[in-house]
CSV table of C-alpha atoms in Angstrom, one decimal:
chain,number,residue,atom,x,y,z
A,126,UNK,CA,0.6,12.1,-1.7
A,127,UNK,CA,-2.8,11.9,-0.1
A,128,UNK,CA,-3.7,12.8,3.4
A,129,UNK,CA,-7.2,12.5,4.8
A,130,UNK,CA,-8.3,14.2,8.1
A,131,UNK,CA,-11.5,12.1,8.0
A,132,UNK,CA,-13.7,15.1,9.0
A,133,UNK,CA,-14.5,16.6,12.4
A,134,UNK,CA,-11.7,18.3,14.3
A,135,UNK,CA,-8.9,16.0,13.2
A,136,UNK,CA,-5.5,17.3,12.0
A,137,UNK,CA,-3.3,15.7,9.4
A,138,UNK,CA,0.0,16.7,7.9
A,139,UNK,CA,2.3,15.3,5.3
A,140,UNK,CA,5.7,16.1,3.8
A,141,UNK,CA,7.4,15.0,0.7
A,142,UNK,CA,10.9,15.6,-0.9
A,143,UNK,CA,11.4,15.6,-4.6
A,144,UNK,CA,14.7,16.2,-6.5
A,145,UNK,CA,14.4,17.4,-10.1
A,146,UNK,CA,16.7,18.6,-12.7
A,147,UNK,CA,15.5,22.0,-14.0
A,148,UNK,CA,16.7,24.5,-16.6
A,149,UNK,CA,16.5,28.3,-16.2
A,150,UNK,CA,12.9,29.3,-17.0
A,151,UNK,CA,11.4,26.0,-16.0
A,152,UNK,CA,8.3,26.3,-13.7
A,153,UNK,CA,7.4,24.1,-10.7
A,154,UNK,CA,3.8,24.0,-9.4
A,155,UNK,CA,2.5,22.8,-6.1
A,156,UNK,CA,-1.2,22.3,-5.7
A,157,UNK,CA,-3.5,21.5,-2.8
A,158,UNK,CA,-6.0,19.3,-4.5
A,159,UNK,CA,-8.9,19.2,-2.1
A,160,UNK,CA,-9.5,22.6,-0.5
A,161,UNK,CA,-12.9,21.8,1.0
A,162,UNK,CA,-11.3,21.4,4.4
A,163,UNK,CA,-10.1,24.2,6.6
A,164,UNK,CA,-6.6,24.1,7.9
A,165,UNK,CA,-5.2,26.1,10.8
A,166,UNK,CA,-8.4,28.1,11.2
A,167,UNK,CA,-8.8,28.9,7.6
A,168,UNK,CA,-12.4,28.1,6.5
A,169,UNK,CA,-12.5,26.1,3.3
A,170,UNK,CA,-8.9,26.7,2.3
A,171,UNK,CA,-6.1,24.2,2.5
A,172,UNK,CA,-2.5,25.2,2.9
A,173,UNK,CA,0.4,24.2,0.7
A,174,UNK,CA,4.0,25.4,1.1
A,175,UNK,CA,7.0,25.0,-1.2
A,176,UNK,CA,10.7,25.7,-0.9
A,177,UNK,CA,13.5,25.0,-3.4
A,178,UNK,CA,17.2,25.4,-3.6
A,179,UNK,CA,20.2,24.7,-5.8
A,180,UNK,CA,22.0,21.5,-5.0
A,181,UNK,CA,24.6,21.6,-7.8
A,182,UNK,CA,25.3,23.4,-11.0
A,183,UNK,CA,25.3,21.1,-14.0
A,184,UNK,CA,27.8,23.2,-16.0
A,185,UNK,CA,30.8,24.9,-14.4
A,186,UNK,CA,30.8,27.8,-17.0
A,187,UNK,CA,27.2,28.7,-16.3
A,188,UNK,CA,26.7,31.4,-13.6
A,189,UNK,CA,24.3,30.7,-10.8
A,190,UNK,CA,21.4,33.2,-11.2
A,191,UNK,CA,18.7,33.9,-8.6
């Protein structure tokens, strides 16, 4: 996903939803690629947030951990 504020005092935002199948111990990374723009008053630092949750266990005999 690419969002461009175009410079000046413009504000842009974006959202995306991704569903992935993970195994215990897998890692998920979220990266703000271009941090040369200030967001919400932060000079030269973009903001990226992430949240995740379990939709369904794949195996009934495996306990949910976490």
